[in-house]
PDB file of C-alpha atoms in Angstrom:
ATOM      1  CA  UNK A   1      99.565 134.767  67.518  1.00  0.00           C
ATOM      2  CA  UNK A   2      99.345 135.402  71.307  1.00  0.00           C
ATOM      3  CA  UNK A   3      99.367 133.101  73.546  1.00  0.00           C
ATOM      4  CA  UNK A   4      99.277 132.730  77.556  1.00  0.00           C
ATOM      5  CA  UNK A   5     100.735 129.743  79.854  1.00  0.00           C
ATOM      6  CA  UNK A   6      98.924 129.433  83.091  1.00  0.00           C
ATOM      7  CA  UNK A   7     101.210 128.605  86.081  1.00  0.00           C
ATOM      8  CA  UNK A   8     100.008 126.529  89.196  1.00  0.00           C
ATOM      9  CA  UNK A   9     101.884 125.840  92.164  1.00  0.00           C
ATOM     10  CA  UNK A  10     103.830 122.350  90.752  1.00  0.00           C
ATOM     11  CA  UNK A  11     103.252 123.328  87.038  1.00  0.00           C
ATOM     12  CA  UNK A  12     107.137 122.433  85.915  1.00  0.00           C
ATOM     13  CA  UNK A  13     106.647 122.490  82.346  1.00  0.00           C
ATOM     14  CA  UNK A  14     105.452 125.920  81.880  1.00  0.00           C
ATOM     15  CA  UNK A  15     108.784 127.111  80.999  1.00  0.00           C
ATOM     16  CA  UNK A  16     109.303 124.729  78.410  1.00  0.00           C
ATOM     17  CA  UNK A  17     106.691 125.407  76.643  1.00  0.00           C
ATOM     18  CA  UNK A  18     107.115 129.381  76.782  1.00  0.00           C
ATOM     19  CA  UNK A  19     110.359 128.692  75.324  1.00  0.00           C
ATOM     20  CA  UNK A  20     108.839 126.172  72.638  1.00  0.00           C
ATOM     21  CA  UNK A  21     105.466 128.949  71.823  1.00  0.00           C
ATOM     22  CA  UNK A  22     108.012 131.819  71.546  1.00  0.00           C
ATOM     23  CA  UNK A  23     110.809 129.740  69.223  1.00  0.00           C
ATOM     24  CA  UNK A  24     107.802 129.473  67.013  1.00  0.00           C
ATOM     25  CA  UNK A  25     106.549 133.386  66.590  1.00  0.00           C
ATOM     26  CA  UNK A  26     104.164 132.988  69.715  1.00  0.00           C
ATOM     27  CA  UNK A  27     104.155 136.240  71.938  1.00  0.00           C
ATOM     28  CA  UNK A  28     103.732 134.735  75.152  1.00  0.00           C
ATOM     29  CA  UNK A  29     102.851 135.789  78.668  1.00  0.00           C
ATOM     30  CA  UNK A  30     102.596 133.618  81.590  1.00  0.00           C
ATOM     31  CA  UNK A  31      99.702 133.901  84.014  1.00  0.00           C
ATOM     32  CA  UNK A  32      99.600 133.585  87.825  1.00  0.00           C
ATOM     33  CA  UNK A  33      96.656 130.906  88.521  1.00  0.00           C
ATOM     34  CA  UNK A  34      95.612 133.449  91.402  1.00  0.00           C
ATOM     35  CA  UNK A  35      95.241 136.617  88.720  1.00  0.00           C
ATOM     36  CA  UNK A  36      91.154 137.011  87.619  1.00  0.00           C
ATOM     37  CA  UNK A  37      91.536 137.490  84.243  1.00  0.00           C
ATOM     38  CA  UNK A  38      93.865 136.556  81.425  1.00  0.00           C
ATOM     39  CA  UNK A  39      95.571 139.272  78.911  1.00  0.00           C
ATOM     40  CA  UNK A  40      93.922 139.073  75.320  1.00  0.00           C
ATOM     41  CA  UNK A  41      95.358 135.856  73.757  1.00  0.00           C
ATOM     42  CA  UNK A  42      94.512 133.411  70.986  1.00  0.00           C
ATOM     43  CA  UNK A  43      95.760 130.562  72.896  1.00  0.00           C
ATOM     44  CA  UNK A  44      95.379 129.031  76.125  1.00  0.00           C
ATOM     45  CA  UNK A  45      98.011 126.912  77.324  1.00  0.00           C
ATOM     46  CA  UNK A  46      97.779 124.721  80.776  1.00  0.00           C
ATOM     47  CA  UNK A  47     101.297 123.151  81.175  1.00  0.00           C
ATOM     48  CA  UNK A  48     102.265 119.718  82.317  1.00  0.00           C
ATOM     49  CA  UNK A  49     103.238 119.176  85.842  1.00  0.00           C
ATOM     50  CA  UNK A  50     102.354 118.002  89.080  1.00  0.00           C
ATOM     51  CA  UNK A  51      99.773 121.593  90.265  1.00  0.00           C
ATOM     52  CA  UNK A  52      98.627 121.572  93.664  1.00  0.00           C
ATOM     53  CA  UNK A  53     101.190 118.227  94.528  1.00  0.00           C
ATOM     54  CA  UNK A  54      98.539 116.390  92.684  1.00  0.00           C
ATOM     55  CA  UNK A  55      96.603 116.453  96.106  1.00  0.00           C
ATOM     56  CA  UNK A  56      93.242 114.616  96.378  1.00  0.00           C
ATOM     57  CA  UNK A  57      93.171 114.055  92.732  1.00  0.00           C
ATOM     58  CA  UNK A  58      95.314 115.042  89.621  1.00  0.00           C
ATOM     59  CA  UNK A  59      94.337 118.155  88.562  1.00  0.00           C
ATOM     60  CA  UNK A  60      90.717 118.585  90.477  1.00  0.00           C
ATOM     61  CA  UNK A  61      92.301 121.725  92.745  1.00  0.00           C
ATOM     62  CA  UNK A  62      93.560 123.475  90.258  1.00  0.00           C
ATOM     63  CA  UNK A  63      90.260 123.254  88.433  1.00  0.00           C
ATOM     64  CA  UNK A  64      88.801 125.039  90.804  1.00  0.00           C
ATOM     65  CA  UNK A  65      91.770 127.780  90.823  1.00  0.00           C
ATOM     66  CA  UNK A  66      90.475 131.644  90.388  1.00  0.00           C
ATOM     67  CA  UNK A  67      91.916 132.162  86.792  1.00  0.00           C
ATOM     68  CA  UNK A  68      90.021 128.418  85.383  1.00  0.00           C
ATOM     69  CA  UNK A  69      86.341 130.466  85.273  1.00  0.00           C
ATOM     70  CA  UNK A  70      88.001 132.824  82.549  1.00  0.00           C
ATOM     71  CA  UNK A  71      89.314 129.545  80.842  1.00  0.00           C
ATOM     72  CA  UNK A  72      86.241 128.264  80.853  1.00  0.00           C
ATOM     73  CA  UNK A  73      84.418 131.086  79.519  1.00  0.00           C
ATOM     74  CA  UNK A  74      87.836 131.571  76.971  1.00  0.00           C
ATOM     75  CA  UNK A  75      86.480 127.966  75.993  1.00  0.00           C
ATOM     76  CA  UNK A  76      83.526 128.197  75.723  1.00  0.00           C
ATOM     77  CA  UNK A  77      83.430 131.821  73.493  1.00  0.00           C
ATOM     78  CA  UNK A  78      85.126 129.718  70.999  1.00  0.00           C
ATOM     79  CA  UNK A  79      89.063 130.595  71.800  1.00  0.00           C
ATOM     80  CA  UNK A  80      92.096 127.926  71.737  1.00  0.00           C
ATOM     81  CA  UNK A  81      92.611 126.013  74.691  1.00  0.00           C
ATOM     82  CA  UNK A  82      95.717 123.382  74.680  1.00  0.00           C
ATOM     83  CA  UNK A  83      96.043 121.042  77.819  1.00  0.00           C
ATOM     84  CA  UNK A  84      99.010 119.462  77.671  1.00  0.00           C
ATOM     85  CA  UNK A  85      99.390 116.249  80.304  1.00  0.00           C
ATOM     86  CA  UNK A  86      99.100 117.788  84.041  1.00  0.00           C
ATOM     87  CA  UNK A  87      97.203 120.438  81.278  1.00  0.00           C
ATOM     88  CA  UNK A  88      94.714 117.465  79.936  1.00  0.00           C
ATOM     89  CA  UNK A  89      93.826 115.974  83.305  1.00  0.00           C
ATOM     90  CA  UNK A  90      93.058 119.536  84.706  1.00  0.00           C
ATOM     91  CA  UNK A  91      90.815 120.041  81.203  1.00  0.00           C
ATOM     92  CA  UNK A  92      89.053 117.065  82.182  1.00  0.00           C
ATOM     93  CA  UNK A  93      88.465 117.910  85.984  1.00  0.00           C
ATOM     94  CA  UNK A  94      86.874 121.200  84.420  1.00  0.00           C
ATOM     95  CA  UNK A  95      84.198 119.289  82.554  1.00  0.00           C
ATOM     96  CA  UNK A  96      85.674 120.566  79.514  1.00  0.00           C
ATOM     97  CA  UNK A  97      86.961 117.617  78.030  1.00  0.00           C
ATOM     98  CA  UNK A  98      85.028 114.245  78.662  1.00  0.00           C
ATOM     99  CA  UNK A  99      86.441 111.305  80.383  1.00  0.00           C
ATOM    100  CA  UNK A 100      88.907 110.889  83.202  1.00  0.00           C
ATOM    101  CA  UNK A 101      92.749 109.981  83.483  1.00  0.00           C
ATOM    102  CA  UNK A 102      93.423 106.735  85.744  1.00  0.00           C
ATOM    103  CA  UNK A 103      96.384 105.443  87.267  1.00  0.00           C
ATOM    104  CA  UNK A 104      98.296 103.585  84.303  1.00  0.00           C
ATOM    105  CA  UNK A 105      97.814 100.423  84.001  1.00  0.00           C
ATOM    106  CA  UNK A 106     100.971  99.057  85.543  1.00  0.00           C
ATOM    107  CA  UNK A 107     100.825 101.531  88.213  1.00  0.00           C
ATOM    108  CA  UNK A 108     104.226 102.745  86.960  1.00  0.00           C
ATOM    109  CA  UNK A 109     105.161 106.306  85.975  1.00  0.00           C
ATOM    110  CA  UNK A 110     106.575 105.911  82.630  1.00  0.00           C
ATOM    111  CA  UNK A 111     109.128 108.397  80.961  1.00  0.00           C
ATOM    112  CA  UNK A 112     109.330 107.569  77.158  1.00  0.00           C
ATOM    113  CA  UNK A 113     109.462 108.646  73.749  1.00  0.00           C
ATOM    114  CA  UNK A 114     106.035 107.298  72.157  1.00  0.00           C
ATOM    115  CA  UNK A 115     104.573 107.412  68.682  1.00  0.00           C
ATOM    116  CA  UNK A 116     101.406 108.707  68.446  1.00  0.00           C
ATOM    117  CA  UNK A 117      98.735 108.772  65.233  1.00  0.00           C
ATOM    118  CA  UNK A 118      97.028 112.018  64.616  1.00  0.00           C
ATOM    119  CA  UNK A 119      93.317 110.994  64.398  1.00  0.00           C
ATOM    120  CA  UNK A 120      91.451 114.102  62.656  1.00  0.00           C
ATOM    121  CA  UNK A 121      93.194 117.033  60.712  1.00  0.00           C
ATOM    122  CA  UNK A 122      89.622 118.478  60.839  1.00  0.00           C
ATOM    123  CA  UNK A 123      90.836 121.625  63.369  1.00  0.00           C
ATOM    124  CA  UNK A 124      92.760 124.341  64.101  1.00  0.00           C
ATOM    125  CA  UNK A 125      95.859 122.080  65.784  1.00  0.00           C
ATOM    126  CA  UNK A 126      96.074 119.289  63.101  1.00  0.00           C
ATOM    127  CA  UNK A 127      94.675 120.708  59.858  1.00  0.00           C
ATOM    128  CA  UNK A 128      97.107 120.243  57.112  1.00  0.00           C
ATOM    129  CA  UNK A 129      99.899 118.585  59.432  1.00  0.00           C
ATOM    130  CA  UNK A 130     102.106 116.831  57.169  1.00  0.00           C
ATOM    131  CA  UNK A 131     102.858 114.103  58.869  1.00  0.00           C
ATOM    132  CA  UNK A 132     100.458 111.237  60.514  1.00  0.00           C
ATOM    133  CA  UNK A 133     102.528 109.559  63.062  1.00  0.00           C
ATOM    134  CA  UNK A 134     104.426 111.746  65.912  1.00  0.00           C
ATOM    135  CA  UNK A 135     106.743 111.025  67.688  1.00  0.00           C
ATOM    136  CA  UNK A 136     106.399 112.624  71.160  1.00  0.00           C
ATOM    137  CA  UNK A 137     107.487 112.316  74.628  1.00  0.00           C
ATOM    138  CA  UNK A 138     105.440 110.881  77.861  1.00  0.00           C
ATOM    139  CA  UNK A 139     105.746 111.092  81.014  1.00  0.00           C
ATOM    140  CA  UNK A 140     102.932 110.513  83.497  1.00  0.00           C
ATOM    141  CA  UNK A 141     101.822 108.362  86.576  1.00  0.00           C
ATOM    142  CA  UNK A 142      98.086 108.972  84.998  1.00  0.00           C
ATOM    143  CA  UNK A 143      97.368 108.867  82.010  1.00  0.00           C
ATOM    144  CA  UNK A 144      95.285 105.956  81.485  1.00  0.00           C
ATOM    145  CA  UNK A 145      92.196 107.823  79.732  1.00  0.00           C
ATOM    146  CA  UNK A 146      89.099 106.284  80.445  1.00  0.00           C
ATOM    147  CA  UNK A 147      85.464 106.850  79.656  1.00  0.00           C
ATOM    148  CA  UNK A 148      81.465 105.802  79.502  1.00  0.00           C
ATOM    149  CA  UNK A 149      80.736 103.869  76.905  1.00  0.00           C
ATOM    150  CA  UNK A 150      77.882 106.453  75.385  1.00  0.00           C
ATOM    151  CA  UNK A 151      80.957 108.938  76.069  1.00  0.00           C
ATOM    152  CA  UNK A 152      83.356 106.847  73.843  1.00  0.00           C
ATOM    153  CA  UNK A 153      80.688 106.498  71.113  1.00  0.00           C
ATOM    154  CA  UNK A 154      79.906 110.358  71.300  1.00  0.00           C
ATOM    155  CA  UNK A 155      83.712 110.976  70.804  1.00  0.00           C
ATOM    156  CA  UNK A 156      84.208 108.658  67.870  1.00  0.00           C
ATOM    157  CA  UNK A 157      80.849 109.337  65.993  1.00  0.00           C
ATOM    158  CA  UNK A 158      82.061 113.682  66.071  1.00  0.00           C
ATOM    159  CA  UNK A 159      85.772 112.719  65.809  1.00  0.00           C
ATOM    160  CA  UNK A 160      86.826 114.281  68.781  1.00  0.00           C
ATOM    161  CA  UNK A 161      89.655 111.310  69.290  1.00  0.00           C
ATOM    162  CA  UNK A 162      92.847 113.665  68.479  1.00  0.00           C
ATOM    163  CA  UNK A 163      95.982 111.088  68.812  1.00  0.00           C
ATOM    164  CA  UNK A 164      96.252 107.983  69.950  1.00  0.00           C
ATOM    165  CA  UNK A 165      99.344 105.922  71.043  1.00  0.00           C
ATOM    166  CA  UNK A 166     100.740 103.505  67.649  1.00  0.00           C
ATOM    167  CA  UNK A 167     103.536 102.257  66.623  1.00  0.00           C
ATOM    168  CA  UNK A 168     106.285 103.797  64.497  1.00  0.00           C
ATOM    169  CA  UNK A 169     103.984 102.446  61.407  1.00  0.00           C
ATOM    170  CA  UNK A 170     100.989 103.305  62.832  1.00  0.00           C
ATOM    171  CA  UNK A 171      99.628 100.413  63.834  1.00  0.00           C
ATOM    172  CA  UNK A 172      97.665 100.601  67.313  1.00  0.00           C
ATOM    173  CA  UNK A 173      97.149  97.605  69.391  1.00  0.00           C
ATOM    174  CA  UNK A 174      97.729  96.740  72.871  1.00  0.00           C
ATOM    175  CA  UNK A 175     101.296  96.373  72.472  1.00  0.00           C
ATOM    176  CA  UNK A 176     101.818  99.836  71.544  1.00  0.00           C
ATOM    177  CA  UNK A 177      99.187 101.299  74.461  1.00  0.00           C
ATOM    178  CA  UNK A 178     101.634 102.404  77.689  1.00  0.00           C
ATOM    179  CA  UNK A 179      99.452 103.131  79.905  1.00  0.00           C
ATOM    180  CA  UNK A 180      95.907 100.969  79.361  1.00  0.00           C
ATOM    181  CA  UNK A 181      94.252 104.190  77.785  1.00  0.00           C
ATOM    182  CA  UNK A 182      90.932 102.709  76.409  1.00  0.00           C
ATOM    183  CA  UNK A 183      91.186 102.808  72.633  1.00  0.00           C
ATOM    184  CA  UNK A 184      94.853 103.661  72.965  1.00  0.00           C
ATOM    185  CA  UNK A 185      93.460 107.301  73.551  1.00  0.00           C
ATOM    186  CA  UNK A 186      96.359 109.908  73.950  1.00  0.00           C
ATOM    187  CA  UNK A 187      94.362 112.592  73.621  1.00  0.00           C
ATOM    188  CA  UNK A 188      90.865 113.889  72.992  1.00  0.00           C
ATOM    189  CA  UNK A 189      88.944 117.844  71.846  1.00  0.00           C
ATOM    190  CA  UNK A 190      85.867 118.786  72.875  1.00  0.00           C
ATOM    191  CA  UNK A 191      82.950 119.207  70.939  1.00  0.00           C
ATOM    192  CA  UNK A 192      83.821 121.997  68.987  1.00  0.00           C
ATOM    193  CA  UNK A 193      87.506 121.174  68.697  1.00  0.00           C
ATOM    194  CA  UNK A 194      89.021 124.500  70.171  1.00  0.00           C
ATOM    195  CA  UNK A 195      90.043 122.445  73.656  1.00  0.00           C
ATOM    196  CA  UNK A 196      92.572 119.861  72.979  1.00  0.00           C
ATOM    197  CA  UNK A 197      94.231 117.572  75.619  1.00  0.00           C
ATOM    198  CA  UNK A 198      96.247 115.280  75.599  1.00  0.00           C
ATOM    199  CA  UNK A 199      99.372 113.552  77.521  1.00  0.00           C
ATOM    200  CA  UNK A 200     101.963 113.591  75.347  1.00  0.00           C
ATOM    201  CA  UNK A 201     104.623 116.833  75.730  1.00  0.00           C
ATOM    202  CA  UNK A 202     105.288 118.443  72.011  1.00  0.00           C
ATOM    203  CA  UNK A 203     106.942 121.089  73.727  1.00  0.00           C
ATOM    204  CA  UNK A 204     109.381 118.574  74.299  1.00  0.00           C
ATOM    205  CA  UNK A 205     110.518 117.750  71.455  1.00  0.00           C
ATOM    206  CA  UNK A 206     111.282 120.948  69.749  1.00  0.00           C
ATOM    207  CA  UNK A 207     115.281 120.771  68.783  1.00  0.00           C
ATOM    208  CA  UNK A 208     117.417 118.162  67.220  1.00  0.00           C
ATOM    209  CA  UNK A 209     119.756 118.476  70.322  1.00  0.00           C
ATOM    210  CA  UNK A 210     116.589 117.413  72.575  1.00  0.00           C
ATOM    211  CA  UNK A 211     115.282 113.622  71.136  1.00  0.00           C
ATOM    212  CA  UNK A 212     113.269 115.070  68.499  1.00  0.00           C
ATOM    213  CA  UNK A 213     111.571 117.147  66.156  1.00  0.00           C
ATOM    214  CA  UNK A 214     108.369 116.578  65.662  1.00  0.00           C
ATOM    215  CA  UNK A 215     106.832 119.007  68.430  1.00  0.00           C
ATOM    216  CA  UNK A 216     108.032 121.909  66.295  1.00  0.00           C
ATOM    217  CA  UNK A 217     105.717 120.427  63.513  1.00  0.00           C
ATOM    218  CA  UNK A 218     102.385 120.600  65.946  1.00  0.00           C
ATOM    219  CA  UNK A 219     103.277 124.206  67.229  1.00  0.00           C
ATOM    220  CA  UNK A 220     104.118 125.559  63.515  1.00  0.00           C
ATOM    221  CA  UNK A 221     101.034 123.873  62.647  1.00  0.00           C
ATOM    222  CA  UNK A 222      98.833 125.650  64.743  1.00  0.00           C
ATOM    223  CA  UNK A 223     100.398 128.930  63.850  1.00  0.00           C
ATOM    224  CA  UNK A 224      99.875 128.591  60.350  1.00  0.00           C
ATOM    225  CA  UNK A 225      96.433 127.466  60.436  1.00  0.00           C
ATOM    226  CA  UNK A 226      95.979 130.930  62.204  1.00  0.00           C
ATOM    227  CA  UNK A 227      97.355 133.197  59.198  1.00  0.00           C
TER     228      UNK A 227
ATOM    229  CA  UNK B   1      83.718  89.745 108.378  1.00  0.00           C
ATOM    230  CA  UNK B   2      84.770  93.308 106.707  1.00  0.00           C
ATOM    231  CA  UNK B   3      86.846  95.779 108.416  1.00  0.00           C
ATOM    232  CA  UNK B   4      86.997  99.033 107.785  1.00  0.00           C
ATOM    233  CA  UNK B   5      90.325 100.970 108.391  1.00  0.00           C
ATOM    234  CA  UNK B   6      90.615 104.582 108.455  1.00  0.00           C
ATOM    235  CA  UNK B   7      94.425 105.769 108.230  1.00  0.00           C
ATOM    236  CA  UNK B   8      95.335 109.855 108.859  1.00  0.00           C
ATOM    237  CA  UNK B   9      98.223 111.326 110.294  1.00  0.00           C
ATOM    238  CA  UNK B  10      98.081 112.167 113.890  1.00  0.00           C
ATOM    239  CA  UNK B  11      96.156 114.825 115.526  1.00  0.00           C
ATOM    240  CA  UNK B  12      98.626 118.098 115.510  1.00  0.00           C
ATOM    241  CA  UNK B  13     100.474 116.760 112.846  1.00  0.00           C
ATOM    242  CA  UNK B  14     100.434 118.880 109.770  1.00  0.00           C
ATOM    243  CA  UNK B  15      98.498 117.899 106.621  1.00  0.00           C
ATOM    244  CA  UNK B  16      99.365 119.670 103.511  1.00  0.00           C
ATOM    245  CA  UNK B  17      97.338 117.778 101.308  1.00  0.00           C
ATOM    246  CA  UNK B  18      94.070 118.614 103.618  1.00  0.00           C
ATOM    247  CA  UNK B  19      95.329 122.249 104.159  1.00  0.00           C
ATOM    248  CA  UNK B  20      95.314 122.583 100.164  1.00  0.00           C
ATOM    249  CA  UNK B  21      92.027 121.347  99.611  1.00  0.00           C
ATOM    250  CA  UNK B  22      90.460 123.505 102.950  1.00  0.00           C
ATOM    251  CA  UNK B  23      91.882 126.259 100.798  1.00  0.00           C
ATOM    252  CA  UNK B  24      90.451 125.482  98.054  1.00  0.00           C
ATOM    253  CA  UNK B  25      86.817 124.609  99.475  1.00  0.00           C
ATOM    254  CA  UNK B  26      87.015 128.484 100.841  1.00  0.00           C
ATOM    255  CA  UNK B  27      88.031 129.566  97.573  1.00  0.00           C
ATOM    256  CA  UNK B  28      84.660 127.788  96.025  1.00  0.00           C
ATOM    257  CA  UNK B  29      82.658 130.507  98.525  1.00  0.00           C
ATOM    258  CA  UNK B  30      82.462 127.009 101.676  1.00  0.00           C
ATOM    259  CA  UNK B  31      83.460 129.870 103.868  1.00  0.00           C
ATOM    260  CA  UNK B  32      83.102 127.996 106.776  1.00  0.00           C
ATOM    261  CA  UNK B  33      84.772 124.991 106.035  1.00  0.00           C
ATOM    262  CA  UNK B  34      87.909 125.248 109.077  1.00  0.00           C
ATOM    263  CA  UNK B  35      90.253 122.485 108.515  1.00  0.00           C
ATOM    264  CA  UNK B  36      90.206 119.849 106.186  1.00  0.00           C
ATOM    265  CA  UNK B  37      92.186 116.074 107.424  1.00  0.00           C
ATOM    266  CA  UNK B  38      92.243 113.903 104.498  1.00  0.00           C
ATOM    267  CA  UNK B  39      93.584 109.896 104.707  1.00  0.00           C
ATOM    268  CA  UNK B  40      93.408 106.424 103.158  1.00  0.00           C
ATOM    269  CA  UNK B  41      90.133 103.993 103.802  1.00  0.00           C
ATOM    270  CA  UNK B  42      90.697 100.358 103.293  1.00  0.00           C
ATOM    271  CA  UNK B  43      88.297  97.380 103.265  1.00  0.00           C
ATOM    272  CA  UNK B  44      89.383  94.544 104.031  1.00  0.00           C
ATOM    273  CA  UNK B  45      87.500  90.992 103.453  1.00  0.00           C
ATOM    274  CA  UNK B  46      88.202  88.760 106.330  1.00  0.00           C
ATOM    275  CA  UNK B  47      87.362  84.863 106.908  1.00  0.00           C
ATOM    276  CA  UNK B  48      86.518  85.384 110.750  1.00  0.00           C
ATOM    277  CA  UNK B  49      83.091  85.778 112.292  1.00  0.00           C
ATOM    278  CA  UNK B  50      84.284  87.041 115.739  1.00  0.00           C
ATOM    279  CA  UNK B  51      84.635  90.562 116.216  1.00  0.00           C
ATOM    280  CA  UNK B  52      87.454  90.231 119.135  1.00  0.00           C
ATOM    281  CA  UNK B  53      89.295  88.105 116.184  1.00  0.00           C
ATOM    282  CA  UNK B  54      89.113  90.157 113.639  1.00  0.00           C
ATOM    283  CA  UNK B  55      90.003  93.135 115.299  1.00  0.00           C
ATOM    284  CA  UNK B  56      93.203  91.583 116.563  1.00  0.00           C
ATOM    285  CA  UNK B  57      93.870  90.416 113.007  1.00  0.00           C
ATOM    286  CA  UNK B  58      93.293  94.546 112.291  1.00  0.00           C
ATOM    287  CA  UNK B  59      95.826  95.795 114.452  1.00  0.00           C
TER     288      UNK B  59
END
């Protein structure tokens, strides 16, 4: 499975997960955010970070970057596009995904591991993961996801809620929400379920010397859902 | 009485954050956009009905 990393100016985890995609069996290339056009892959990846300094707004200058047209259109034609926290707010500055991400709710940035359910196994990322609750890592100053109200009801009625932040049993409430996301929301697909964002890092967790292993599960999931 | 409070840096004084999104703006085909200053805007609810007053109570 090929797959590409984007870099922006103040992307800093796009190493990390070039390392985690090619641990797996990804070949992966990494692609200048000033290049046109991106080599043929089957996966997009936009990497956590802070692009652009997080001027004016997280993510909104790098979603207007040269190479996010051929995203969109990668999108859009169907292919696999993975926004991981810097990654998901960008996704969401693009109109791709639905919803903004807010200042958390305790204007703190918060570093942590966090346990988050996986909503729908109904697509290419989750389908057949074995396990429901994740544990992942989080750090972000925004990622307090936040929507309409018709939006919200649009994204439970398809199932486009992917994870959302629980406890180590599963239960979600608003002791086990960080950040004030509404519905707990960690992170969200589009309509068709090929664009996923969301703010936790799997690439993070990818080696039992590192605080975990359940990124390994997401990425090996999406590569055998590909076979 | 509401006061309105526009903060930027100084004239001459360099502003990446506005230089990035000038940059940007040109890159969107606003070709004629020059320089771009950006700042913080505050509102600020004050008990005070004279305008002298207030704006002391501003600086």
């Amino acid at each position: 499975m090929r797959s590409s990393v984007i870099i922006f100016p103040g992307s800093n985890c796009d190493r990390d997960m070039d390392v985690a995609l090619k641990k797996f069996g990804f070949k992966n290339q990494m692609v200048w955010h000033n290049d046109q056009s991106i080599p043929k892959s089957d996966l997009i990846v936009l990497p956590g970070g802070f692009s652009y300094g997080d001027y004016l707004r997280c993510g909104s200058i790098a979603s207007k970057s040269k190479i996010i047209k051929s995203v969109i259109n990668f999108a859009n034609s169907g292919g696999l596009v993975l926004g991981i926290c810097n990654g998901f707010q960008i996704l969401t500055e693009t109109g791709l995904l639905k919803g903004i991400l807010q200042q958390n709710k305790f204007l703190n940035f918060i570093c942590s591991n966090v346990f988050v359910k996986v909503k729908d196994k109904q697509n290419k990322y989750f389908k057949d993961l074995k396990k429901d609750v994740l544990e992942l890592h989080i750090a972000h100053n925004e990622g307090n996801y936040f929507c309409s109200n018709d939006e919200l009801k649009s994204l439970e009625d398809n199932n486009q809620i992917a994870v959302t932040y629980c406890g180590e049993d599963g239960t979600e409430n608003e002791t086990t929400n960080p950040n004030g996301a509404i519905k707990n929301i960690a992170g969200i697909f589009n309509n068709n379920k090929n664009v996923l964002g969301m703010m936790p890092h799997p690439e993070r967790m990818i080696d039992k010397y590192l605080s975990g292993e359940d990124g390994s599960l997401f990425f090996k999931n999406i590569l055998d859902n590909f076979k | 009485m509401k006061i309105k409070v526009i903060v930027t840096l100084k004239n001459g004084v360099l502003d990446p954050q506005g230089k990035a999104i000038q940059q940007t703006l040109n890159g969107m085909n606003f070709g004629n956009v020059e320089d771009v200053r950006q700042g913080k805007y505050f509102e600020i609810e004050v008990k005070e009905k004279d305008e002298k007053k207030s704006k002391v109570f501003s600086r």
